[in-house]
Amino acid sequence: MNVVLWIAQGLVAAVFLAAGLMKLSSPAARPAGRTPLLSPRVSVVMGVVDVVGAAGVILPAATGIAPVLTPVAAVGTGVVMVGAIPLHARHGDRTGVVACVVTLLLSVFIAWGRFGPYAL
């Protein structure tokens, strides 16, 4: 089960890192033919939050320094996804909603595993 949790952590970290770097590299970019989901300032803030979340899901567990921060970061990424789901739904982005739900479920799984029976 530990291996499955590490895979989930890697997936969540990859999703959050990619999303964060995208938001930081072009905060004013808009999807083709649509208004942007976030204002440029909010996009930059959320980009930083995403990158920190990606680091938090992996680094504490990998380094052994304050490993309790890994499930805390998983809870944080889950909270971000809870906010992202209605945002994507409101803009009619079904693919985004599905991606957010899957990421939310993975975050909940990580938090459960790392706080509970498979704590580091």
PDB file of C-alpha atoms in Angstrom, residues 1-111:
ATOM      1  CA  MET A   1       0.000   0.000   0.000  1.00  0.00           C
ATOM      2  CA  ASN A   2       2.937   2.308   0.633  1.00  0.00           C
ATOM      3  CA  VAL A   3       3.896   2.048  -3.050  1.00  0.00           C
ATOM      4  CA  VAL A   4       0.350   2.930  -4.114  1.00  0.00           C
ATOM      5  CA  LEU A   5       0.429   5.982  -1.843  1.00  0.00           C
ATOM      6  CA  TRP A   6       3.750   7.078  -3.345  1.00  0.00           C
ATOM      7  CA  ILE A   7       2.279   6.727  -6.841  1.00  0.00           C
ATOM      8  CA  ALA A   8      -0.736   8.803  -5.798  1.00  0.00           C
ATOM      9  CA  GLN A   9       1.576  11.411  -4.267  1.00  0.00           C
ATOM     10  CA  GLY A  10       3.573  11.562  -7.490  1.00  0.00           C
ATOM     11  CA  LEU A  11       0.431  12.003  -9.583  1.00  0.00           C
ATOM     12  CA  VAL A  12      -0.973  14.755  -7.373  1.00  0.00           C
ATOM     13  CA  ALA A  13       2.407  16.497  -7.279  1.00  0.00           C
ATOM     14  CA  ALA A  14       2.714  16.294 -11.076  1.00  0.00           C
ATOM     15  CA  VAL A  15      -0.781  17.712 -11.606  1.00  0.00           C
ATOM     16  CA  PHE A  16      -0.227  20.551  -9.150  1.00  0.00           C
ATOM     17  CA  LEU A  17       3.253  21.358 -10.427  1.00  0.00           C
ATOM     18  CA  ALA A  18       2.076  21.469 -14.048  1.00  0.00           C
ATOM     19  CA  ALA A  19      -0.945  23.611 -13.178  1.00  0.00           C
ATOM     20  CA  GLY A  20       1.130  25.916 -10.991  1.00  0.00           C
ATOM     21  CA  LEU A  21       3.856  26.445 -13.565  1.00  0.00           C
ATOM     22  CA  MET A  22       1.242  27.099 -16.242  1.00  0.00           C
ATOM     23  CA  LYS A  23      -0.467  29.718 -14.059  1.00  0.00           C
ATOM     24  CA  LEU A  24       2.843  31.352 -13.194  1.00  0.00           C
ATOM     25  CA  SER A  25       4.211  31.392 -16.731  1.00  0.00           C
ATOM     26  CA  SER A  26       1.177  32.965 -18.367  1.00  0.00           C
ATOM     27  CA  PRO A  27      -1.273  34.266 -15.771  1.00  0.00           C
ATOM     28  CA  ALA A  28      -3.308  36.264 -18.301  1.00  0.00           C
ATOM     29  CA  ALA A  29      -3.591  33.495 -20.878  1.00  0.00           C
ATOM     30  CA  ARG A  30      -7.109  32.512 -21.693  1.00  0.00           C
ATOM     31  CA  PRO A  31      -8.523  29.314 -23.084  1.00  0.00           C
ATOM     32  CA  ALA A  32      -9.370  29.515 -26.787  1.00  0.00           C
ATOM     33  CA  GLY A  33     -12.364  31.785 -27.300  1.00  0.00           C
ATOM     34  CA  ARG A  34     -13.263  32.053 -23.606  1.00  0.00           C
ATOM     35  CA  THR A  35     -12.736  34.424 -20.755  1.00  0.00           C
ATOM     36  CA  PRO A  36     -10.018  33.385 -18.285  1.00  0.00           C
ATOM     37  CA  LEU A  37     -11.143  31.395 -15.265  1.00  0.00           C
ATOM     38  CA  LEU A  38      -9.110  33.587 -12.899  1.00  0.00           C
ATOM     39  CA  SER A  39      -7.890  37.164 -12.920  1.00  0.00           C
ATOM     40  CA  PRO A  40      -4.136  37.527 -13.534  1.00  0.00           C
ATOM     41  CA  ARG A  41      -3.379  38.310  -9.864  1.00  0.00           C
ATOM     42  CA  VAL A  42      -5.442  35.415  -8.552  1.00  0.00           C
ATOM     43  CA  SER A  43      -3.843  33.182 -11.161  1.00  0.00           C
ATOM     44  CA  VAL A  44      -0.349  34.026  -9.895  1.00  0.00           C
ATOM     45  CA  VAL A  45      -1.366  33.435  -6.263  1.00  0.00           C
ATOM     46  CA  MET A  46      -2.982  30.115  -7.170  1.00  0.00           C
ATOM     47  CA  GLY A  47       0.119  29.192  -9.179  1.00  0.00           C
ATOM     48  CA  VAL A  48       2.264  29.672  -6.091  1.00  0.00           C
ATOM     49  CA  VAL A  49      -0.226  27.689  -3.992  1.00  0.00           C
ATOM     50  CA  ASP A  50      -0.160  24.874  -6.564  1.00  0.00           C
ATOM     51  CA  VAL A  51       3.653  24.690  -6.643  1.00  0.00           C
ATOM     52  CA  VAL A  52       3.856  24.725  -2.834  1.00  0.00           C
ATOM     53  CA  GLY A  53       1.186  21.999  -2.702  1.00  0.00           C
ATOM     54  CA  ALA A  54       3.150  19.876  -5.158  1.00  0.00           C
ATOM     55  CA  ALA A  55       6.287  20.229  -3.064  1.00  0.00           C
ATOM     56  CA  GLY A  56       4.397  19.571   0.157  1.00  0.00           C
ATOM     57  CA  VAL A  57       2.922  16.303  -1.033  1.00  0.00           C
ATOM     58  CA  ILE A  58       6.358  14.883  -1.915  1.00  0.00           C
ATOM     59  CA  LEU A  59       9.249  16.556  -0.112  1.00  0.00           C
ATOM     60  CA  PRO A  60       8.447  16.024   3.587  1.00  0.00           C
ATOM     61  CA  ALA A  61       7.877  12.300   3.076  1.00  0.00           C
ATOM     62  CA  ALA A  62      10.860  11.916   0.747  1.00  0.00           C
ATOM     63  CA  THR A  63      13.318  13.742   2.992  1.00  0.00           C
ATOM     64  CA  GLY A  64      11.967  12.538   6.326  1.00  0.00           C
ATOM     65  CA  ILE A  65      11.919  16.136   7.569  1.00  0.00           C
ATOM     66  CA  ALA A  66       8.543  16.781   9.239  1.00  0.00           C
ATOM     67  CA  PRO A  67       6.772  13.986   7.340  1.00  0.00           C
ATOM     68  CA  VAL A  68       3.476  14.913   9.006  1.00  0.00           C
ATOM     69  CA  LEU A  69       3.378  17.798   6.516  1.00  0.00           C
ATOM     70  CA  THR A  70       2.713  15.358   3.647  1.00  0.00           C
ATOM     71  CA  PRO A  71      -0.869  14.528   4.712  1.00  0.00           C
ATOM     72  CA  VAL A  72      -1.393  18.158   5.709  1.00  0.00           C
ATOM     73  CA  ALA A  73      -0.408  19.170   2.176  1.00  0.00           C
ATOM     74  CA  ALA A  74      -2.736  16.481   0.815  1.00  0.00           C
ATOM     75  CA  VAL A  75      -5.588  18.056   2.768  1.00  0.00           C
ATOM     76  CA  GLY A  76      -4.576  21.423   1.334  1.00  0.00           C
ATOM     77  CA  THR A  77      -4.565  20.133  -2.234  1.00  0.00           C
ATOM     78  CA  GLY A  78      -7.974  18.606  -1.583  1.00  0.00           C
ATOM     79  CA  VAL A  79      -9.300  21.961  -0.392  1.00  0.00           C
ATOM     80  CA  VAL A  80      -7.950  23.606  -3.545  1.00  0.00           C
ATOM     81  CA  MET A  81      -9.741  20.975  -5.637  1.00  0.00           C
ATOM     82  CA  VAL A  82     -13.000  21.536  -3.746  1.00  0.00           C
ATOM     83  CA  GLY A  83     -12.758  25.173  -4.839  1.00  0.00           C
ATOM     84  CA  ALA A  84     -11.687  24.339  -8.383  1.00  0.00           C
ATOM     85  CA  ILE A  85     -14.561  21.953  -9.146  1.00  0.00           C
ATOM     86  CA  PRO A  86     -17.345  24.596  -9.089  1.00  0.00           C
ATOM     87  CA  LEU A  87     -15.082  27.062 -10.914  1.00  0.00           C
ATOM     88  CA  HIS A  88     -14.591  24.654 -13.807  1.00  0.00           C
ATOM     89  CA  ALA A  89     -18.257  23.603 -13.731  1.00  0.00           C
ATOM     90  CA  ARG A  90     -19.420  27.210 -13.889  1.00  0.00           C
ATOM     91  CA  HIS A  91     -17.342  27.714 -17.038  1.00  0.00           C
ATOM     92  CA  GLY A  92     -18.581  24.497 -18.647  1.00  0.00           C
ATOM     93  CA  ASP A  93     -15.203  22.758 -18.517  1.00  0.00           C
ATOM     94  CA  ARG A  94     -16.256  19.118 -18.068  1.00  0.00           C
ATOM     95  CA  THR A  95     -12.746  17.771 -18.563  1.00  0.00           C
ATOM     96  CA  GLY A  96     -11.492  20.130 -15.864  1.00  0.00           C
ATOM     97  CA  VAL A  97     -14.222  19.000 -13.488  1.00  0.00           C
ATOM     98  CA  VAL A  98     -13.324  15.343 -14.007  1.00  0.00           C
ATOM     99  CA  ALA A  99      -9.608  16.072 -13.525  1.00  0.00           C
ATOM    100  CA  CYS A 100     -10.357  18.006 -10.334  1.00  0.00           C
ATOM    101  CA  VAL A 101     -12.569  15.231  -8.947  1.00  0.00           C
ATOM    102  CA  VAL A 102      -9.896  12.599  -9.638  1.00  0.00           C
ATOM    103  CA  THR A 103      -7.223  14.785  -8.055  1.00  0.00           C
ATOM    104  CA  LEU A 104      -9.492  15.410  -5.064  1.00  0.00           C
ATOM    105  CA  LEU A 105     -10.020  11.678  -4.582  1.00  0.00           C
ATOM    106  CA  LEU A 106      -6.267  11.052  -4.793  1.00  0.00           C
ATOM    107  CA  SER A 107      -5.634  13.826  -2.249  1.00  0.00           C
ATOM    108  CA  VAL A 108      -8.184  12.344   0.148  1.00  0.00           C
ATOM    109  CA  PHE A 109      -6.588   8.914  -0.305  1.00  0.00           C
ATOM    110  CA  ILE A 110      -3.133  10.324   0.476  1.00  0.00           C
ATOM    111  CA  ALA A 111      -4.396  12.168   3.549  1.00  0.00           C
TER     112      ALA A 111
END
